[in-house]
Amino acid sequence: QVQLVESGGGFVQPGGSLRLSCTISARTVAPRMMAWFRQAPGKEREFVACIRRDRATTYADSVKGRFTISRDNAWNTVFLQMDTLRPEDTAVYYCAADSGSSIWSARYTVSTYSNWGQGTQVSVSS
């Protein structure tokens, strides 16, 4: 299992930027992939971006060209750089990690990830 802690959320105007961090605070297995999901009030949890241990990445169409997911060299922290933010990006953002055995094709699916952080709020408004 993996314990995750998110940080970096906040309030920003449209067009602004935020950088989220997800740090592994405890680990008993090595994740193969880590991802960011988001959930707005009254909506289902939505895939945002995923990064594999070898730095392969995937993005939701809604954030392509605006968000960048990355990792540190030790695979202890994953980042989400969010640029050109829009009001529709407002949500609680959750970091997730698999338990090392997931297939890449399943990276978009909530059920793929057995480890979740507590979430960090991102609010985009003028």
mmCIF file with all atom_site columns, N, CA, C and O in Angstrom, residues 71-106:
data_model
loop_
_atom_site.group_PDB
_atom_site.id
_atom_site.type_symbol
_atom_site.label_atom_id
_atom_site.label_alt_id
_atom_site.label_comp_id
_atom_site.label_asym_id
_atom_site.label_entity_id
_atom_site.label_seq_id
_atom_site.pdbx_PDB_ins_code
_atom_site.Cartn_x
_atom_site.Cartn_y
_atom_site.Cartn_z
_atom_site.occupancy
_atom_site.B_iso_or_equiv
_atom_site.pdbx_formal_charge
_atom_site.auth_seq_id
_atom_site.auth_comp_id
_atom_site.auth_asym_id
_atom_site.auth_atom_id
_atom_site.pdbx_PDB_model_num
ATOM 1   N N  . ARG A 1 71  ? 7.370   13.916 -12.388 1.00 0.00 ? 71  ARG A N  1
ATOM 2   C CA . ARG A 1 71  ? 7.780   13.198 -11.192 1.00 0.00 ? 71  ARG A CA 1
ATOM 3   C C  . ARG A 1 71  ? 9.190   13.586 -10.816 1.00 0.00 ? 71  ARG A C  1
ATOM 4   O O  . ARG A 1 71  ? 9.971   14.059 -11.636 1.00 0.00 ? 71  ARG A O  1
ATOM 5   N N  . ASP A 1 72  ? 9.527   13.392 -9.544  1.00 0.00 ? 72  ASP A N  1
ATOM 6   C CA . ASP A 1 72  ? 10.898  13.605 -9.131  1.00 0.00 ? 72  ASP A CA 1
ATOM 7   C C  . ASP A 1 72  ? 11.716  12.360 -9.446  1.00 0.00 ? 72  ASP A C  1
ATOM 8   O O  . ASP A 1 72  ? 11.195  11.309 -9.801  1.00 0.00 ? 72  ASP A O  1
ATOM 9   N N  . ASN A 1 73  ? 13.032  12.479 -9.301  1.00 0.00 ? 73  ASN A N  1
ATOM 10  C CA . ASN A 1 73  ? 13.921  11.391 -9.700  1.00 0.00 ? 73  ASN A CA 1
ATOM 11  C C  . ASN A 1 73  ? 13.784  10.162 -8.810  1.00 0.00 ? 73  ASN A C  1
ATOM 12  O O  . ASN A 1 73  ? 14.060  9.044  -9.253  1.00 0.00 ? 73  ASN A O  1
ATOM 13  N N  . ALA A 1 74  ? 13.364  10.352 -7.575  1.00 0.00 ? 74  ALA A N  1
ATOM 14  C CA . ALA A 1 74  ? 13.251  9.253  -6.625  1.00 0.00 ? 74  ALA A CA 1
ATOM 15  C C  . ALA A 1 74  ? 11.896  8.557  -6.655  1.00 0.00 ? 74  ALA A C  1
ATOM 16  O O  . ALA A 1 74  ? 11.701  7.582  -5.917  1.00 0.00 ? 74  ALA A O  1
ATOM 17  N N  . TRP A 1 75  ? 10.961  9.048  -7.481  1.00 0.00 ? 75  TRP A N  1
ATOM 18  C CA . TRP A 1 75  ? 9.603   8.498  -7.550  1.00 0.00 ? 75  TRP A CA 1
ATOM 19  C C  . TRP A 1 75  ? 8.917   8.614  -6.188  1.00 0.00 ? 75  TRP A C  1
ATOM 20  O O  . TRP A 1 75  ? 8.144   7.754  -5.787  1.00 0.00 ? 75  TRP A O  1
ATOM 21  N N  . ASN A 1 76  ? 9.210   9.702  -5.487  1.00 0.00 ? 76  ASN A N  1
ATOM 22  C CA . ASN A 1 76  ? 8.578   9.999  -4.211  1.00 0.00 ? 76  ASN A CA 1
ATOM 23  C C  . ASN A 1 76  ? 7.493   11.062 -4.324  1.00 0.00 ? 76  ASN A C  1
ATOM 24  O O  . ASN A 1 76  ? 6.609   11.122 -3.471  1.00 0.00 ? 76  ASN A O  1
ATOM 25  N N  . THR A 1 77  ? 7.587   11.892 -5.351  1.00 0.00 ? 77  THR A N  1
ATOM 26  C CA . THR A 1 77  ? 6.663   13.003 -5.500  1.00 0.00 ? 77  THR A CA 1
ATOM 27  C C  . THR A 1 77  ? 6.241   13.149 -6.952  1.00 0.00 ? 77  THR A C  1
ATOM 28  O O  . THR A 1 77  ? 7.067   13.038 -7.862  1.00 0.00 ? 77  THR A O  1
ATOM 29  N N  . VAL A 1 78  ? 4.969   13.384 -7.167  1.00 0.00 ? 78  VAL A N  1
ATOM 30  C CA . VAL A 1 78  ? 4.416   13.672 -8.482  1.00 0.00 ? 78  VAL A CA 1
ATOM 31  C C  . VAL A 1 78  ? 3.831   15.071 -8.452  1.00 0.00 ? 78  VAL A C  1
ATOM 32  O O  . VAL A 1 78  ? 3.210   15.477 -7.462  1.00 0.00 ? 78  VAL A O  1
ATOM 33  N N  . PHE A 1 79  ? 4.004   15.805 -9.536  1.00 0.00 ? 79  PHE A N  1
ATOM 34  C CA . PHE A 1 79  ? 3.545   17.177 -9.634  1.00 0.00 ? 79  PHE A CA 1
ATOM 35  C C  . PHE A 1 79  ? 2.507   17.319 -10.739 1.00 0.00 ? 79  PHE A C  1
ATOM 36  O O  . PHE A 1 79  ? 2.490   16.560 -11.703 1.00 0.00 ? 79  PHE A O  1
ATOM 37  N N  . LEU A 1 80  ? 1.665   18.305 -10.597 1.00 0.00 ? 80  LEU A N  1
ATOM 38  C CA . LEU A 1 80  ? 0.756   18.694 -11.665 1.00 0.00 ? 80  LEU A CA 1
ATOM 39  C C  . LEU A 1 80  ? 0.852   20.203 -11.830 1.00 0.00 ? 80  LEU A C  1
ATOM 40  O O  . LEU A 1 80  ? 0.348   20.954 -10.992 1.00 0.00 ? 80  LEU A O  1
ATOM 41  N N  . GLN A 1 81  ? 1.525   20.635 -12.883 1.00 0.00 ? 81  GLN A N  1
ATOM 42  C CA . GLN A 1 81  ? 1.614   22.048 -13.211 1.00 0.00 ? 81  GLN A CA 1
ATOM 43  C C  . GLN A 1 81  ? 0.391   22.418 -14.032 1.00 0.00 ? 81  GLN A C  1
ATOM 44  O O  . GLN A 1 81  ? 0.169   21.854 -15.107 1.00 0.00 ? 81  GLN A O  1
ATOM 45  N N  . MET A 1 82  ? -0.398  23.346 -13.539 1.00 0.00 ? 82  MET A N  1
ATOM 46  C CA . MET A 1 82  ? -1.637  23.744 -14.182 1.00 0.00 ? 82  MET A CA 1
ATOM 47  C C  . MET A 1 82  ? -1.514  25.188 -14.642 1.00 0.00 ? 82  MET A C  1
ATOM 48  O O  . MET A 1 82  ? -1.386  26.101 -13.822 1.00 0.00 ? 82  MET A O  1
ATOM 49  N N  . ASP A 1 83  ? -1.544  25.388 -15.946 1.00 0.00 ? 83  ASP A N  1
ATOM 50  C CA . ASP A 1 83  ? -1.439  26.715 -16.543 1.00 0.00 ? 83  ASP A CA 1
ATOM 51  C C  . ASP A 1 83  ? -2.728  27.047 -17.286 1.00 0.00 ? 83  ASP A C  1
ATOM 52  O O  . ASP A 1 83  ? -3.503  26.167 -17.634 1.00 0.00 ? 83  ASP A O  1
ATOM 53  N N  . THR A 1 84  ? -2.918  28.322 -17.565 1.00 0.00 ? 84  THR A N  1
ATOM 54  C CA . THR A 1 84  ? -4.097  28.798 -18.283 1.00 0.00 ? 84  THR A CA 1
ATOM 55  C C  . THR A 1 84  ? -5.364  28.212 -17.677 1.00 0.00 ? 84  THR A C  1
ATOM 56  O O  . THR A 1 84  ? -6.216  27.650 -18.367 1.00 0.00 ? 84  THR A O  1
ATOM 57  N N  . LEU A 1 85  ? -5.483  28.342 -16.376 1.00 0.00 ? 85  LEU A N  1
ATOM 58  C CA . LEU A 1 85  ? -6.609  27.748 -15.667 1.00 0.00 ? 85  LEU A CA 1
ATOM 59  C C  . LEU A 1 85  ? -7.930  28.412 -16.047 1.00 0.00 ? 85  LEU A C  1
ATOM 60  O O  . LEU A 1 85  ? -7.984  29.611 -16.313 1.00 0.00 ? 85  LEU A O  1
ATOM 61  N N  . ARG A 1 86  ? -8.961  27.594 -16.072 1.00 0.00 ? 86  ARG A N  1
ATOM 62  C CA . ARG A 1 86  ? -10.309 28.027 -16.420 1.00 0.00 ? 86  ARG A CA 1
ATOM 63  C C  . ARG A 1 86  ? -11.255 27.755 -15.260 1.00 0.00 ? 86  ARG A C  1
ATOM 64  O O  . ARG A 1 86  ? -10.991 26.877 -14.442 1.00 0.00 ? 86  ARG A O  1
ATOM 65  N N  . PRO A 1 87  ? -12.371 28.479 -15.177 1.00 0.00 ? 87  PRO A N  1
ATOM 66  C CA . PRO A 1 87  ? -13.327 28.212 -14.100 1.00 0.00 ? 87  PRO A CA 1
ATOM 67  C C  . PRO A 1 87  ? -13.775 26.751 -14.050 1.00 0.00 ? 87  PRO A C  1
ATOM 68  O O  . PRO A 1 87  ? -14.004 26.228 -12.955 1.00 0.00 ? 87  PRO A O  1
ATOM 69  N N  . GLU A 1 88  ? -13.892 26.092 -15.186 1.00 0.00 ? 88  GLU A N  1
ATOM 70  C CA . GLU A 1 88  ? -14.313 24.704 -15.208 1.00 0.00 ? 88  GLU A CA 1
ATOM 71  C C  . GLU A 1 88  ? -13.263 23.745 -14.654 1.00 0.00 ? 88  GLU A C  1
ATOM 72  O O  . GLU A 1 88  ? -13.538 22.550 -14.483 1.00 0.00 ? 88  GLU A O  1
ATOM 73  N N  . ASP A 1 89  ? -12.063 24.241 -14.368 1.00 0.00 ? 89  ASP A N  1
ATOM 74  C CA . ASP A 1 89  ? -11.056 23.431 -13.696 1.00 0.00 ? 89  ASP A CA 1
ATOM 75  C C  . ASP A 1 89  ? -11.275 23.363 -12.187 1.00 0.00 ? 89  ASP A C  1
ATOM 76  O O  . ASP A 1 89  ? -10.584 22.608 -11.498 1.00 0.00 ? 89  ASP A O  1
ATOM 77  N N  . THR A 1 90  ? -12.203 24.153 -11.684 1.00 0.00 ? 90  THR A N  1
ATOM 78  C CA . THR A 1 90  ? -12.481 24.163 -10.252 1.00 0.00 ? 90  THR A CA 1
ATOM 79  C C  . THR A 1 90  ? -12.959 22.794 -9.787  1.00 0.00 ? 90  THR A C  1
ATOM 80  O O  . THR A 1 90  ? -13.921 22.242 -10.318 1.00 0.00 ? 90  THR A O  1
ATOM 81  N N  . ALA A 1 91  ? -12.277 22.241 -8.794  1.00 0.00 ? 91  ALA A N  1
ATOM 82  C CA . ALA A 1 91  ? -12.599 20.913 -8.289  1.00 0.00 ? 91  ALA A CA 1
ATOM 83  C C  . ALA A 1 91  ? -11.663 20.590 -7.134  1.00 0.00 ? 91  ALA A C  1
ATOM 84  O O  . ALA A 1 91  ? -10.683 21.298 -6.889  1.00 0.00 ? 91  ALA A O  1
ATOM 85  N N  . VAL A 1 92  ? -11.969 19.511 -6.438  1.00 0.00 ? 92  VAL A N  1
ATOM 86  C CA . VAL A 1 92  ? -11.006 18.910 -5.533  1.00 0.00 ? 92  VAL A CA 1
ATOM 87  C C  . VAL A 1 92  ? -10.139 17.969 -6.359  1.00 0.00 ? 92  VAL A C  1
ATOM 88  O O  . VAL A 1 92  ? -10.656 17.114 -7.077  1.00 0.00 ? 92  VAL A O  1
ATOM 89  N N  . TYR A 1 93  ? -8.848  18.132 -6.264  1.00 0.00 ? 93  TYR A N  1
ATOM 90  C CA . TYR A 1 93  ? -7.913  17.320 -7.019  1.00 0.00 ? 93  TYR A CA 1
ATOM 91  C C  . TYR A 1 93  ? -7.320  16.249 -6.125  1.00 0.00 ? 93  TYR A C  1
ATOM 92  O O  . TYR A 1 93  ? -6.838  16.536 -5.025  1.00 0.00 ? 93  TYR A O  1
ATOM 93  N N  . TYR A 1 94  ? -7.359  15.009 -6.596  1.00 0.00 ? 94  TYR A N  1
ATOM 94  C CA . TYR A 1 94  ? -6.889  13.862 -5.836  1.00 0.00 ? 94  TYR A CA 1
ATOM 95  C C  . TYR A 1 94  ? -5.717  13.193 -6.535  1.00 0.00 ? 94  TYR A C  1
ATOM 96  O O  . TYR A 1 94  ? -5.755  12.970 -7.746  1.00 0.00 ? 94  TYR A O  1
ATOM 97  N N  . CYS A 1 95  ? -4.716  12.864 -5.773  1.00 0.00 ? 95  CYS A N  1
ATOM 98  C CA . CYS A 1 95  ? -3.606  12.060 -6.254  1.00 0.00 ? 95  CYS A CA 1
ATOM 99  C C  . CYS A 1 95  ? -3.913  10.592 -6.015  1.00 0.00 ? 95  CYS A C  1
ATOM 100 O O  . CYS A 1 95  ? -4.537  10.236 -5.004  1.00 0.00 ? 95  CYS A O  1
ATOM 101 N N  . ALA A 1 96  ? -3.493  9.741  -6.931  1.00 0.00 ? 96  ALA A N  1
ATOM 102 C CA . ALA A 1 96  ? -3.742  8.311  -6.817  1.00 0.00 ? 96  ALA A CA 1
ATOM 103 C C  . ALA A 1 96  ? -2.529  7.525  -7.287  1.00 0.00 ? 96  ALA A C  1
ATOM 104 O O  . ALA A 1 96  ? -1.785  7.977  -8.148  1.00 0.00 ? 96  ALA A O  1
ATOM 105 N N  . ALA A 1 97  ? -2.365  6.347  -6.723  1.00 0.00 ? 97  ALA A N  1
ATOM 106 C CA . ALA A 1 97  ? -1.279  5.454  -7.106  1.00 0.00 ? 97  ALA A CA 1
ATOM 107 C C  . ALA A 1 97  ? -1.799  4.025  -7.179  1.00 0.00 ? 97  ALA A C  1
ATOM 108 O O  . ALA A 1 97  ? -2.618  3.619  -6.356  1.00 0.00 ? 97  ALA A O  1
ATOM 109 N N  . ASP A 1 98  ? -1.314  3.290  -8.157  1.00 0.00 ? 98  ASP A N  1
ATOM 110 C CA . ASP A 1 98  ? -1.643  1.880  -8.188  1.00 0.00 ? 98  ASP A CA 1
ATOM 111 C C  . ASP A 1 98  ? -0.700  1.114  -7.265  1.00 0.00 ? 98  ASP A C  1
ATOM 112 O O  . ASP A 1 98  ? 0.131   1.712  -6.572  1.00 0.00 ? 98  ASP A O  1
ATOM 113 N N  . SER A 1 99  ? -0.811  -0.197 -7.258  1.00 0.00 ? 99  SER A N  1
ATOM 114 C CA . SER A 1 99  ? 0.000   -1.018 -6.361  1.00 0.00 ? 99  SER A CA 1
ATOM 115 C C  . SER A 1 99  ? 1.058   -1.818 -7.108  1.00 0.00 ? 99  SER A C  1
ATOM 116 O O  . SER A 1 99  ? 1.538   -2.829 -6.609  1.00 0.00 ? 99  SER A O  1
ATOM 117 N N  . GLY A 1 100 ? 1.394   -1.380 -8.313  1.00 0.00 ? 100 GLY A N  1
ATOM 118 C CA . GLY A 1 100 ? 2.515   -1.944 -9.027  1.00 0.00 ? 100 GLY A CA 1
ATOM 119 C C  . GLY A 1 100 ? 2.187   -2.981 -10.075 1.00 0.00 ? 100 GLY A C  1
ATOM 120 O O  . GLY A 1 100 ? 3.093   -3.405 -10.802 1.00 0.00 ? 100 GLY A O  1
ATOM 121 N N  . SER A 1 101 ? 0.927   -3.378 -10.202 1.00 0.00 ? 101 SER A N  1
ATOM 122 C CA . SER A 1 101 ? 0.564   -4.454 -11.109 1.00 0.00 ? 101 SER A CA 1
ATOM 123 C C  . SER A 1 101 ? -0.457  -4.053 -12.165 1.00 0.00 ? 101 SER A C  1
ATOM 124 O O  . SER A 1 101 ? -0.903  -4.896 -12.936 1.00 0.00 ? 101 SER A O  1
ATOM 125 N N  . SER A 1 102 ? -0.829  -2.792 -12.227 1.00 0.00 ? 102 SER A N  1
ATOM 126 C CA . SER A 1 102 ? -1.843  -2.343 -13.173 1.00 0.00 ? 102 SER A CA 1
ATOM 127 C C  . SER A 1 102 ? -1.288  -2.283 -14.591 1.00 0.00 ? 102 SER A C  1
ATOM 128 O O  . SER A 1 102 ? -0.098  -2.056 -14.800 1.00 0.00 ? 102 SER A O  1
ATOM 129 N N  . ILE A 1 103 ? -2.184  -2.479 -15.575 1.00 0.00 ? 103 ILE A N  1
ATOM 130 C CA . ILE A 1 103 ? -1.791  -2.349 -16.967 1.00 0.00 ? 103 ILE A CA 1
ATOM 131 C C  . ILE A 1 103 ? -2.008  -0.911 -17.425 1.00 0.00 ? 103 ILE A C  1
ATOM 132 O O  . ILE A 1 103 ? -2.928  -0.225 -16.970 1.00 0.00 ? 103 ILE A O  1
ATOM 133 N N  . TRP A 1 104 ? -1.167  -0.460 -18.333 1.00 0.00 ? 104 TRP A N  1
ATOM 134 C CA . TRP A 1 104 ? -1.196  0.919  -18.778 1.00 0.00 ? 104 TRP A CA 1
ATOM 135 C C  . TRP A 1 104 ? -2.531  1.308  -19.395 1.00 0.00 ? 104 TRP A C  1
ATOM 136 O O  . TRP A 1 104 ? -2.990  2.440  -19.245 1.00 0.00 ? 104 TRP A O  1
ATOM 137 N N  . SER A 1 105 ? -3.162  0.386  -20.099 1.00 0.00 ? 105 SER A N  1
ATOM 138 C CA . SER A 1 105 ? -4.421  0.688  -20.758 1.00 0.00 ? 105 SER A CA 1
ATOM 139 C C  . SER A 1 105 ? -5.545  1.004  -19.773 1.00 0.00 ? 105 SER A C  1
ATOM 140 O O  . SER A 1 105 ? -6.559  1.585  -20.160 1.00 0.00 ? 105 SER A O  1
ATOM 141 N N  . ALA A 1 106 ? -5.384  0.646  -18.511 1.00 0.00 ? 106 ALA A N  1
ATOM 142 C CA . ALA A 1 106 ? -6.397  0.899  -17.489 1.00 0.00 ? 106 ALA A CA 1
ATOM 143 C C  . ALA A 1 106 ? -6.160  2.192  -16.723 1.00 0.00 ? 106 ALA A C  1
ATOM 144 O O  . ALA A 1 106 ? -6.842  2.455  -15.731 1.00 0.00 ? 106 ALA A O  1
#
